[in-house]
C-alpha cells in the first residue's frame, strides 16, 4: 500500500525537532568521535535529500539528534541540497526570462529584420508587355494526344499572337497541382512550354502560365496540358 506523500519522507515536525536538537548538539553535548553506531555518509546524504522513507528515516533522526558528527554532516548535505534547489530555480527563472525575451524580440523586430523576406521570381514577367488573357477550357472535350481532333474541336478557342499572362480555366473535375503546358505546332513540334500551379478559384481550377506567342505564324496549334506525370490532354487552338 502506498503511503501519502507527507508521510513518506521526513515530516516538518521531525525536521523541526531535528533543528531544535541541533542547538544541543552544537554544544557538543553528544560528541561521538569514534562514530559508533553512525549511519554511513550515503544514508545521511539521502536523508538530507529526502530520499529515505519515513520507516528508514525514523531511527536515523533520533540518532542524528544525539550525535554531533552525524548532525554536522547531515547539515552540510542539507545545505548543499537546498542550495542546489535554489540554483536550479534561479536557472529555470533565468531561462524563462530569456525565452520571453526571445519571443518578444521575434514578434516585435526592431529596425531591419534579420532575414528580409526573399521575393522569388516565379517566372520572368515582362511588366507592361504581357497582357492578361483567359483561355476557357472548362467545357472543352478532353482528348488524348493520339486523337487530337475530338468532337468538341470544331470551333477551337482563339488567342492573339502576343506576350501574355494566360489564365487557363481547366476542364471541370481537374485537380489542383503543378501542370505542364506545351504549345505544339501542326507538325507535332513543341514550340512553347510553360509550367504553372493551378488554384481553385470560384469552383474552377485556374492555371496561370506566362506565354510569349509573339512571332508565331497564325493558324491552328495544339495545346498540350498535363498535371504532374499524368498523360497529356490535347486541345486545339487557333492563333490569330
Ligand atoms: Zn552518528
PDB file of N, CA, C and O in Angstrom, residues 12-43:
ATOM      1  N   UNK A  12       7.690  17.711   8.559  1.00  0.00           N
ATOM      2  CA  UNK A  12       8.120  19.039   9.029  1.00  0.00           C
ATOM      3  C   UNK A  12       8.386  19.012  10.539  1.00  0.00           C
ATOM      4  O   UNK A  12       9.331  19.625  11.021  1.00  0.00           O
ATOM      5  N   UNK A  13       7.528  18.275  11.234  1.00  0.00           N
ATOM      6  CA  UNK A  13       7.699  18.190  12.693  1.00  0.00           C
ATOM      7  C   UNK A  13       9.028  17.534  13.031  1.00  0.00           C
ATOM      8  O   UNK A  13       9.776  18.007  13.891  1.00  0.00           O
ATOM      9  N   UNK A  14       9.322  16.461  12.300  1.00  0.00           N
ATOM     10  CA  UNK A  14      10.590  15.770  12.536  1.00  0.00           C
ATOM     11  C   UNK A  14      11.758  16.703  12.274  1.00  0.00           C
ATOM     12  O   UNK A  14      12.731  16.723  13.018  1.00  0.00           O
ATOM     13  N   UNK A  15      11.628  17.464  11.196  1.00  0.00           N
ATOM     14  CA  UNK A  15      12.731  18.359  10.858  1.00  0.00           C
ATOM     15  C   UNK A  15      12.900  19.438  11.931  1.00  0.00           C
ATOM     16  O   UNK A  15      14.003  19.785  12.313  1.00  0.00           O
ATOM     17  N   UNK A  16      11.766  19.927  12.419  1.00  0.00           N
ATOM     18  CA  UNK A  16      11.810  20.947  13.487  1.00  0.00           C
ATOM     19  C   UNK A  16      12.491  20.390  14.722  1.00  0.00           C
ATOM     20  O   UNK A  16      13.338  21.038  15.333  1.00  0.00           O
ATOM     21  N   UNK A  17      12.094  19.171  15.033  1.00  0.00           N
ATOM     22  CA  UNK A  17      12.691  18.522  16.216  1.00  0.00           C
ATOM     23  C   UNK A  17      14.192  18.388  16.033  1.00  0.00           C
ATOM     24  O   UNK A  17      14.977  18.598  16.965  1.00  0.00           O
ATOM     25  N   UNK A  18      14.535  18.050  14.816  1.00  0.00           N
ATOM     26  CA  UNK A  18      15.952  17.848  14.499  1.00  0.00           C
ATOM     27  C   UNK A  18      16.719  19.155  14.674  1.00  0.00           C
ATOM     28  O   UNK A  18      17.803  19.192  15.267  1.00  0.00           O
ATOM     29  N   UNK A  19      16.130  20.243  14.156  1.00  0.00           N
ATOM     30  CA  UNK A  19      16.796  21.542  14.255  1.00  0.00           C
ATOM     31  C   UNK A  19      16.885  21.995  15.715  1.00  0.00           C
ATOM     32  O   UNK A  19      17.875  22.600  16.123  1.00  0.00           O
ATOM     33  N   UNK A  20      15.825  21.674  16.452  1.00  0.00           N
ATOM     34  CA  UNK A  20      15.836  22.032  17.884  1.00  0.00           C
ATOM     35  C   UNK A  20      16.983  21.319  18.589  1.00  0.00           C
ATOM     36  O   UNK A  20      17.714  21.893  19.393  1.00  0.00           O
ATOM     37  N   UNK A  21      17.110  20.059  18.215  1.00  0.00           N
ATOM     38  CA  UNK A  21      18.165  19.265  18.822  1.00  0.00           C
ATOM     39  C   UNK A  21      19.542  19.774  18.423  1.00  0.00           C
ATOM     40  O   UNK A  21      20.521  19.572  19.144  1.00  0.00           O
ATOM     41  N   UNK A  22      19.566  20.437  17.264  1.00  0.00           N
ATOM     42  CA  UNK A  22      20.849  20.920  16.756  1.00  0.00           C
ATOM     43  C   UNK A  22      21.534  21.843  17.758  1.00  0.00           C
ATOM     44  O   UNK A  22      22.759  21.798  17.905  1.00  0.00           O
ATOM     45  N   UNK A  23      20.746  22.664  18.408  1.00  0.00           N
ATOM     46  CA  UNK A  23      21.334  23.590  19.387  1.00  0.00           C
ATOM     47  C   UNK A  23      22.090  22.829  20.470  1.00  0.00           C
ATOM     48  O   UNK A  23      23.215  23.177  20.831  1.00  0.00           O
ATOM     49  N   UNK A  24      21.419  21.786  20.912  1.00  0.00           N
ATOM     50  CA  UNK A  24      22.044  20.988  21.951  1.00  0.00           C
ATOM     51  C   UNK A  24      23.303  20.315  21.424  1.00  0.00           C
ATOM     52  O   UNK A  24      24.347  20.316  22.087  1.00  0.00           O
ATOM     53  N   UNK A  25      23.152  19.774  20.203  1.00  0.00           N
ATOM     54  CA  UNK A  25      24.286  19.068  19.608  1.00  0.00           C
ATOM     55  C   UNK A  25      25.452  20.015  19.380  1.00  0.00           C
ATOM     56  O   UNK A  25      26.615  19.656  19.557  1.00  0.00           O
ATOM     57  N   UNK A  26      25.089  21.247  18.970  1.00  0.00           N
ATOM     58  CA  UNK A  26      26.120  22.230  18.678  1.00  0.00           C
ATOM     59  C   UNK A  26      26.999  22.453  19.901  1.00  0.00           C
ATOM     60  O   UNK A  26      28.160  22.838  19.786  1.00  0.00           O
ATOM     61  N   UNK A  27      26.445  22.242  21.015  1.00  0.00           N
ATOM     62  CA  UNK A  27      27.228  22.392  22.257  1.00  0.00           C
ATOM     63  C   UNK A  27      28.061  21.138  22.498  1.00  0.00           C
ATOM     64  O   UNK A  27      28.592  20.960  23.585  1.00  0.00           O
ATOM     65  N   UNK A  28      28.094  20.306  21.479  1.00  0.00           N
ATOM     66  CA  UNK A  28      28.875  19.055  21.523  1.00  0.00           C
ATOM     67  C   UNK A  28      28.531  18.225  22.750  1.00  0.00           C
ATOM     68  O   UNK A  28      29.366  17.560  23.328  1.00  0.00           O
ATOM     69  N   UNK A  29      27.270  18.289  23.062  1.00  0.00           N
ATOM     70  CA  UNK A  29      26.814  17.504  24.192  1.00  0.00           C
ATOM     71  C   UNK A  29      26.884  16.022  23.869  1.00  0.00           C
ATOM     72  O   UNK A  29      27.046  15.192  24.714  1.00  0.00           O
ATOM     73  N   UNK A  30      26.693  15.778  22.516  1.00  0.00           N
ATOM     74  CA  UNK A  30      26.671  14.370  22.111  1.00  0.00           C
ATOM     75  C   UNK A  30      27.864  14.054  21.208  1.00  0.00           C
ATOM     76  O   UNK A  30      27.702  13.517  20.136  1.00  0.00           O
ATOM     77  N   UNK A  31      28.999  14.455  21.657  1.00  0.00           N
ATOM     78  CA  UNK A  31      30.193  14.168  20.870  1.00  0.00           C
ATOM     79  C   UNK A  31      30.349  12.652  20.729  1.00  0.00           C
ATOM     80  O   UNK A  31      30.162  11.923  21.695  1.00  0.00           O
ATOM     81  N   UNK A  32      30.682  12.256  19.496  1.00  0.00           N
ATOM     82  CA  UNK A  32      30.812  10.832  19.225  1.00  0.00           C
ATOM     83  C   UNK A  32      31.997  10.658  18.288  1.00  0.00           C
ATOM     84  O   UNK A  32      31.833  10.330  17.117  1.00  0.00           O
ATOM     85  N   UNK A  33      33.191  10.915  18.797  1.00  0.00           N
ATOM     86  CA  UNK A  33      34.379  10.952  17.922  1.00  0.00           C
ATOM     87  C   UNK A  33      34.631   9.652  17.186  1.00  0.00           C
ATOM     88  O   UNK A  33      35.176   9.651  16.094  1.00  0.00           O
ATOM     89  N   UNK A  34      34.197   8.530  17.739  1.00  0.00           N
ATOM     90  CA  UNK A  34      34.502   7.244  17.083  1.00  0.00           C
ATOM     91  C   UNK A  34      33.373   6.828  16.137  1.00  0.00           C
ATOM     92  O   UNK A  34      33.449   5.765  15.519  1.00  0.00           O
ATOM     93  N   UNK A  35      32.378   7.659  16.052  1.00  0.00           N
ATOM     94  CA  UNK A  35      31.236   7.426  15.152  1.00  0.00           C
ATOM     95  C   UNK A  35      30.623   6.050  15.378  1.00  0.00           C
ATOM     96  O   UNK A  35      30.329   5.326  14.420  1.00  0.00           O
ATOM     97  N   UNK A  36      30.413   5.736  16.622  1.00  0.00           N
ATOM     98  CA  UNK A  36      29.832   4.430  16.943  1.00  0.00           C
ATOM     99  C   UNK A  36      28.336   4.420  16.625  1.00  0.00           C
ATOM    100  O   UNK A  36      27.613   5.303  17.065  1.00  0.00           O
ATOM    101  N   UNK A  37      27.924   3.422  15.879  1.00  0.00           N
ATOM    102  CA  UNK A  37      26.508   3.270  15.524  1.00  0.00           C
ATOM    103  C   UNK A  37      26.014   4.311  14.535  1.00  0.00           C
ATOM    104  O   UNK A  37      24.814   4.529  14.404  1.00  0.00           O
ATOM    105  N   UNK A  38      26.952   4.987  13.851  1.00  0.00           N
ATOM    106  CA  UNK A  38      26.572   6.048  12.915  1.00  0.00           C
ATOM    107  C   UNK A  38      26.190   5.469  11.549  1.00  0.00           C
ATOM    108  O   UNK A  38      26.779   4.481  11.118  1.00  0.00           O
ATOM    109  N   UNK A  39      25.201   6.043  10.916  1.00  0.00           N
ATOM    110  CA  UNK A  39      24.904   5.647   9.537  1.00  0.00           C
ATOM    111  C   UNK A  39      26.025   6.117   8.609  1.00  0.00           C
ATOM    112  O   UNK A  39      26.768   7.044   8.961  1.00  0.00           O
ATOM    113  N   UNK A  40      26.126   5.521   7.448  1.00  0.00           N
ATOM    114  CA  UNK A  40      27.184   5.948   6.529  1.00  0.00           C
ATOM    115  C   UNK A  40      26.794   7.268   5.857  1.00  0.00           C
ATOM    116  O   UNK A  40      25.648   7.722   5.932  1.00  0.00           O
ATOM    117  N   UNK A  41      27.751   7.872   5.220  1.00  0.00           N
ATOM    118  CA  UNK A  41      27.555   9.198   4.601  1.00  0.00           C
ATOM    119  C   UNK A  41      26.461   9.169   3.546  1.00  0.00           C
ATOM    120  O   UNK A  41      25.670  10.107   3.417  1.00  0.00           O
ATOM    121  N   UNK A  42      26.422   8.076   2.796  1.00  0.00           N
ATOM    122  CA  UNK A  42      25.413   7.935   1.745  1.00  0.00           C
ATOM    123  C   UNK A  42      24.007   8.041   2.321  1.00  0.00           C
ATOM    124  O   UNK A  42      23.147   8.742   1.779  1.00  0.00           O
ATOM    125  N   UNK A  43      23.797   7.357   3.453  1.00  0.00           N
ATOM    126  CA  UNK A  43      22.480   7.378   4.098  1.00  0.00           C
ATOM    127  C   UNK A  43      22.153   8.782   4.584  1.00  0.00           C
ATOM    128  O   UNK A  43      21.022   9.262   4.412  1.00  0.00           O
TER     129      UNK A  43
END
